[in-house]
Coordinates of C-alpha atoms in Angstrom, one line a residue:
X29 CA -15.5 -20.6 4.7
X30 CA -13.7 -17.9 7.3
X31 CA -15.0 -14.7 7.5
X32 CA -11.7 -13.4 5.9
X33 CA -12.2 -15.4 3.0
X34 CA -14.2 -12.7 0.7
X35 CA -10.7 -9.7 1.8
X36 CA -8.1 -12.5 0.9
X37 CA -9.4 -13.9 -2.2
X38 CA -10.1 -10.8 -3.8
X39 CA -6.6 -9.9 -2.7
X40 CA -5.3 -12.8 -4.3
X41 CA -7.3 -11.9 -7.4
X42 CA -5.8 -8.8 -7.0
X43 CA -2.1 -9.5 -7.6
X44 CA -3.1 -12.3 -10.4
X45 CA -3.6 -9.3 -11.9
X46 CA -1.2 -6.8 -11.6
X47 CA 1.5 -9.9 -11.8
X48 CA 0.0 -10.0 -15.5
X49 CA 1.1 -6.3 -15.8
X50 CA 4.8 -6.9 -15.0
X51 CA 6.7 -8.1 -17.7
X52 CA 9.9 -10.3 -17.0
X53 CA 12.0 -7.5 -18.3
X54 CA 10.9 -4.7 -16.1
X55 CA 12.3 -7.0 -13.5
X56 CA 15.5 -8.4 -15.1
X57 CA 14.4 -11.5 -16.1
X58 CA 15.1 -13.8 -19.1
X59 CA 11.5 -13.8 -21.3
X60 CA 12.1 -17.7 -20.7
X61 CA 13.5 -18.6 -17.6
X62 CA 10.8 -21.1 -16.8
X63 CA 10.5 -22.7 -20.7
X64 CA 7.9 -21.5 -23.2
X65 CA 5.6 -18.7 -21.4
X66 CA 1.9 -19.5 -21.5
X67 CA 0.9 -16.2 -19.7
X68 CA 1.2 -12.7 -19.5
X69 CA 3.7 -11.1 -17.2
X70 CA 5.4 -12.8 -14.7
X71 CA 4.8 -16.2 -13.2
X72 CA 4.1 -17.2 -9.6
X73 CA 7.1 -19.3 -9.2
X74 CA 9.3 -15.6 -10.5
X75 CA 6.9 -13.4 -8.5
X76 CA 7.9 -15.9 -5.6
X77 CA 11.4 -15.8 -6.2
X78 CA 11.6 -12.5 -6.5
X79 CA 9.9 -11.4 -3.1
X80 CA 12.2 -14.6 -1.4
X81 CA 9.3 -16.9 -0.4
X82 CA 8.5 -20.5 -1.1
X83 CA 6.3 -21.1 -4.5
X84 CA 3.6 -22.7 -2.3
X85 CA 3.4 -19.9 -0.1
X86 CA 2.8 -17.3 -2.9
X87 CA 0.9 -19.9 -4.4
X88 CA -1.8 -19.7 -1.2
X89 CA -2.0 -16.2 -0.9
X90 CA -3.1 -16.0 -4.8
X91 CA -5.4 -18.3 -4.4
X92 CA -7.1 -16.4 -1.1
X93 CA -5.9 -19.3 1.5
X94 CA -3.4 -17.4 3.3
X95 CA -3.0 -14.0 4.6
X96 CA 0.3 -13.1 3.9
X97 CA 2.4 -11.2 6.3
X98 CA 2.8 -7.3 7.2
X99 CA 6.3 -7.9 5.6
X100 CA 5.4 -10.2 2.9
X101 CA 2.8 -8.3 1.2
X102 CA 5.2 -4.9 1.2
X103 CA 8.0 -6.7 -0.8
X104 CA 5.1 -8.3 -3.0
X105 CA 3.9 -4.2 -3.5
X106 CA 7.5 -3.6 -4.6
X107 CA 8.2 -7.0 -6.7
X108 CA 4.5 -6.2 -8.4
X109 CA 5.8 -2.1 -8.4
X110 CA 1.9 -1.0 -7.5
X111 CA 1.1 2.4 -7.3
X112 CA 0.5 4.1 -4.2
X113 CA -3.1 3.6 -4.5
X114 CA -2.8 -0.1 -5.5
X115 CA -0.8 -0.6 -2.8
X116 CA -3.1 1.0 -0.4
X117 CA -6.1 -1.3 -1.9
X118 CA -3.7 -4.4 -0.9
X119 CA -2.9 -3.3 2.4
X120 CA -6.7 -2.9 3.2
X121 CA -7.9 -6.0 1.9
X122 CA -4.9 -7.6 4.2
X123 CA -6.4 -5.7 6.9
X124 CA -9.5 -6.2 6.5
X125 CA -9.2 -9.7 6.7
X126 CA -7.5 -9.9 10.2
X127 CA -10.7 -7.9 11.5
X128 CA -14.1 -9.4 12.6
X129 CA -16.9 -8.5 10.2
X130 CA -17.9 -5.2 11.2
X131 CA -22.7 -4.8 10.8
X132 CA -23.1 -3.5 7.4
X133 CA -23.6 0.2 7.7
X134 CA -27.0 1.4 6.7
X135 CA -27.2 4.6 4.0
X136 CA -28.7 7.6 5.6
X137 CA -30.0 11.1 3.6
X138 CA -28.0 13.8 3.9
X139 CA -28.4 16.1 7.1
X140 CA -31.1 19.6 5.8
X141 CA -28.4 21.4 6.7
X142 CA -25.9 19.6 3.8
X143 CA -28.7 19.8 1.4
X144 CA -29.0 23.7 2.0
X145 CA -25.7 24.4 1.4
X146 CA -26.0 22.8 -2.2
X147 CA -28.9 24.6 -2.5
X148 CA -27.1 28.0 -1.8
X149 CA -24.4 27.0 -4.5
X150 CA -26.1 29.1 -7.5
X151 CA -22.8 29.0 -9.6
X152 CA -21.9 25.6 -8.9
X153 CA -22.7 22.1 -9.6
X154 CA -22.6 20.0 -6.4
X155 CA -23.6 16.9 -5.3
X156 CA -23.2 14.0 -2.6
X157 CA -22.3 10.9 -3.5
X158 CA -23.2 7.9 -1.1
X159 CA -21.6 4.6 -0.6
X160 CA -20.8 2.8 -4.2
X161 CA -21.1 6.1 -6.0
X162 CA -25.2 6.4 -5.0
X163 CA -26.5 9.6 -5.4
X164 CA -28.2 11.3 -2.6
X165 CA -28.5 14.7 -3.1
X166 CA -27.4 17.3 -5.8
X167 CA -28.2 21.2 -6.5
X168 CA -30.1 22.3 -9.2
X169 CA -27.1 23.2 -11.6
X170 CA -26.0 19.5 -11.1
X171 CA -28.8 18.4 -12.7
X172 CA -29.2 21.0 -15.6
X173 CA -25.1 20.4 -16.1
X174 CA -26.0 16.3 -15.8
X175 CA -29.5 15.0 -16.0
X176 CA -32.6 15.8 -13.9
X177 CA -32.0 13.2 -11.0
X178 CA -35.7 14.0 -9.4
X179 CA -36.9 12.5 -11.9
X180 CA -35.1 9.0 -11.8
X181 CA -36.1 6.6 -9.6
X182 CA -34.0 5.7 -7.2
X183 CA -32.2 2.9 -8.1
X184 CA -30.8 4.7 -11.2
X185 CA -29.4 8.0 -9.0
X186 CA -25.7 5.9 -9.1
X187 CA -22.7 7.0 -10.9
X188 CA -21.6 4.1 -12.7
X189 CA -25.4 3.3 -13.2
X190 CA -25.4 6.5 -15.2
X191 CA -22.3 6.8 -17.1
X192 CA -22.9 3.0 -18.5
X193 CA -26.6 2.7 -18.9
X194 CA -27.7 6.1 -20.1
X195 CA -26.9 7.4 -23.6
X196 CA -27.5 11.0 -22.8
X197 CA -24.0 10.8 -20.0
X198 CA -22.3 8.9 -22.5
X199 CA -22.6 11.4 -25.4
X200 CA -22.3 14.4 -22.9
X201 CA -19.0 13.3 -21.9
X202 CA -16.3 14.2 -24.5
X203 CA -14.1 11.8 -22.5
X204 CA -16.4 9.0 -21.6
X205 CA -13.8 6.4 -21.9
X206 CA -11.4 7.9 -19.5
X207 CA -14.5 8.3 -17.1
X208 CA -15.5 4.7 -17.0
X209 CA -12.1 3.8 -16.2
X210 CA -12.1 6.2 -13.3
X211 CA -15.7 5.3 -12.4
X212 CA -14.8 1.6 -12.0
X213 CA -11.5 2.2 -10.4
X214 CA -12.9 4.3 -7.9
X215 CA -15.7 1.6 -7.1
X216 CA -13.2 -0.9 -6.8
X217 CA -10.8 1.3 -4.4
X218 CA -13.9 1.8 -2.3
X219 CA -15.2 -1.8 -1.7
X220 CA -11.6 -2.6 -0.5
X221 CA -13.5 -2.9 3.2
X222 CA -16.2 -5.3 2.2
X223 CA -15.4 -6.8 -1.6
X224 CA -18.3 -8.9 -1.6
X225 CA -21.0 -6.9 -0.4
X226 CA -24.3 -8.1 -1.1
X227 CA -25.0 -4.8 -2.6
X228 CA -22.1 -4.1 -4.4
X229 CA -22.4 -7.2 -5.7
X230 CA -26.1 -6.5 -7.1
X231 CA -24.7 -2.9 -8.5
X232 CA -21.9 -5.0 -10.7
X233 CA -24.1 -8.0 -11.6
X234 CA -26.4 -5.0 -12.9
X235 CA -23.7 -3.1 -14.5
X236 CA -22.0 -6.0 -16.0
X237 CA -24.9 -6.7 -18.8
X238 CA -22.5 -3.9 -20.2
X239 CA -19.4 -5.0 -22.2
X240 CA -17.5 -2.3 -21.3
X241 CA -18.0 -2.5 -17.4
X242 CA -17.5 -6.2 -17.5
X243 CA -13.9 -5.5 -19.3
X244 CA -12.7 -2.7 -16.8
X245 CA -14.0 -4.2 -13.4
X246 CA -12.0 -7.9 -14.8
X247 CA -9.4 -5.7 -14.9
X248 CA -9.6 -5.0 -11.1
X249 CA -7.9 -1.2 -11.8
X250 CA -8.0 1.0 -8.3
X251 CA -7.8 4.7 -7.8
X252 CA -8.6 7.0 -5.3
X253 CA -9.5 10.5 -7.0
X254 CA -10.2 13.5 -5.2
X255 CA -9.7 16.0 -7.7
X256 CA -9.5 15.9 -11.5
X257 CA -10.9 17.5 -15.0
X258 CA -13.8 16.6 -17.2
X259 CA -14.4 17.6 -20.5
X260 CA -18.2 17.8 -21.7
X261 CA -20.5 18.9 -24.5
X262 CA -23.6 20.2 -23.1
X263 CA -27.0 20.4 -25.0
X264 CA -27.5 23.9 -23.8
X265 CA -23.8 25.7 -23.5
X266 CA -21.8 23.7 -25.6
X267 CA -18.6 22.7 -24.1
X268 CA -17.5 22.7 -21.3
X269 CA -13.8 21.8 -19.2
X270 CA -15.1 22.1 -15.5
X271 CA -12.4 21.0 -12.6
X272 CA -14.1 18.8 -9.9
X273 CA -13.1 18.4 -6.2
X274 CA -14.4 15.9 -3.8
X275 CA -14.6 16.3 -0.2
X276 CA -15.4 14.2 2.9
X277 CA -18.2 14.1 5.3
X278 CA -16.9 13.4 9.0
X279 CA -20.5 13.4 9.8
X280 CA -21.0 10.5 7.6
X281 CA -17.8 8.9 6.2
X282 CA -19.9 6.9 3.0
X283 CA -20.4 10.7 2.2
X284 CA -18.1 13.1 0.3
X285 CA -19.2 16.2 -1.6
X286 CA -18.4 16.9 -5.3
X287 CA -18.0 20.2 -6.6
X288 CA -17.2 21.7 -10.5
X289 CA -15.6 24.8 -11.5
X290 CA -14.3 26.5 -14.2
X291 CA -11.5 28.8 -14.3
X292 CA -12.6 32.3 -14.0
X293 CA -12.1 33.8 -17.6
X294 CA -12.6 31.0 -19.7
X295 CA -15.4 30.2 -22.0
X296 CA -16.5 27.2 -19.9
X297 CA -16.7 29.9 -16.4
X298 CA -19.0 31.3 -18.6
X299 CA -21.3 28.9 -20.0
X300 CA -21.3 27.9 -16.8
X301 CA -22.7 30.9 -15.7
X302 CA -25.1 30.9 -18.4
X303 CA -26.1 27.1 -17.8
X304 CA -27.0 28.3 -13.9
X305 CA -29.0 31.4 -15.1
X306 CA -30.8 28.8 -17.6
X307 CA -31.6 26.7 -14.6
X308 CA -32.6 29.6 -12.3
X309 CA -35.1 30.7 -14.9
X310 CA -36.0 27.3 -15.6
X311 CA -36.9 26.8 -11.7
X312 CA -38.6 29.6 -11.8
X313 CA -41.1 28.4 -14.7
X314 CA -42.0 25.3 -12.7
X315 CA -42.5 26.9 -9.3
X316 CA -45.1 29.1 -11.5
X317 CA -47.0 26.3 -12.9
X318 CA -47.5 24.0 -10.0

């Protein structure tokens, strides 16, 4: 087995599936052009057709034996109409694969001085998230607006650890569904450079005792989300619609910084507000007692 084998056969997995999410119609085909159809979507010997290569070249890049060309794999984005970031997660796996296995990077903590400026964030929940959506630092609104992430242990401070395996996330997010489908989508998008990491693959084997991760990662969705909105009902303030924003680290690229906000004005800027002055005071009382 080649060293690009683990890039190509997840892009072949890859468009298996979104070939299953094109129906023969979106394209302008007959619904039976090849006799009685057996599977969802198109076929390979249509998705083939369609992109003007031979069946058994199509045939080898689904099945993560061939790389397919620069040229190939853009008419196969625009046969398979993937979105922008679908397409990106295709062109990086192809990439990938034509590069020599790069030394896995190690995780490093956050610089003192990245930790101070989430520390100097009163009115705003921030945190870093690592590679695979680890945890590695937060500010103390993050964990009054989240959960108290001193107090896990290490290997539960993940994102998708959280929003599948603790009830409290699950029940705080009004919207929990459409965050486990970002969750996953994200995780997917951001293994595109190593697919079968050893420790990715730990973190999904872990994840995957879950019916609902099993179902969402099978269905090999990618996004790349830097911004959004989540909607939440907290214990303490009630609920709450807070914006989010991610940003990168250059100092460390596995890094990028998450920050919530509420518009000023709203009832959720000021629960907000209330839910920092809760956890000021609440700071306060254990600084007193130890």
């Amino acid at each position: 087995m080649t060293e690009k084998a683990p890039h190509l056969r997840e892009l072949g997995a890859f468009l298996r599936a979104r070939r299953a999410d094109v129906t023969p119609a979106q394209v302008g085909l007959p619904e039976r052009g090849f006799g009685p159809r057996r599977v969802p979507g198109l076929r390979r010997e249509e998705v083939a057709d369609l992109a003007a290569i031979s069946h058994d070249y199509y045939t080898r890049v689904e099945q993560g034996r061939l790389a397919p060309s620069e040229s190939v794999l853009e008419v196969l984005i625009r046969v398979l109409s993937l979105d922008d970031d679908q397409a990106e997660y295709a062109r990086e796996l192809a990439r990938q694969s034509q590069r020599r296995a790069s030394p896995r990077r190690t995780a490093r903590p956050v610089r003192p001085q990245v930790q101070r400026i989430l520390d100097q964030l009163i009115e705003t929940p921030a945190l870093v998230f690592g590679r695979h959506l680890d945890i590695v630092a937060w500010n103390d609104l993050a964990a009054a607006l989240l959960t108290d992430f001193g107090t896990l242990p290490p290997a539960q401070r993940n994102y998708a650890v959280l929003v599948f395996t603790d009830p409290a996330i699950r029940e705080l997010y009004t919207d929990w569904d459409s965050v486990a489908r970002t969750v996953v989508a994200v995780l997917r998008m951001a293994a595109a450079d190593s697919p079968h990491d050893p420790r990715l693959a730990a973190l999904v084997d872990r994840l995957s005792a879950d019916e609902d991760f099993r179902a969402l990662w099978a269905a090999r969705r990618v996004a790349r989300q830097q911004f959004g909105t989540k909607r939440l009902h907290h214990p303490v303030v009630g609920d709450l619609t807070l914006d989010w924003d991610s940003f990168r680290y250059d100092g460390d690229p596995d890094q990028q910084l998450v920050m919530w906000s509420a518009e000023p004005g709203t009832a959720s800027h000021d629960r907000l507000r209330i839910l920092a002055s809760w956890s000021m005071n609440d700071a306060h009382r254990a600084d007193s007692r130890s």
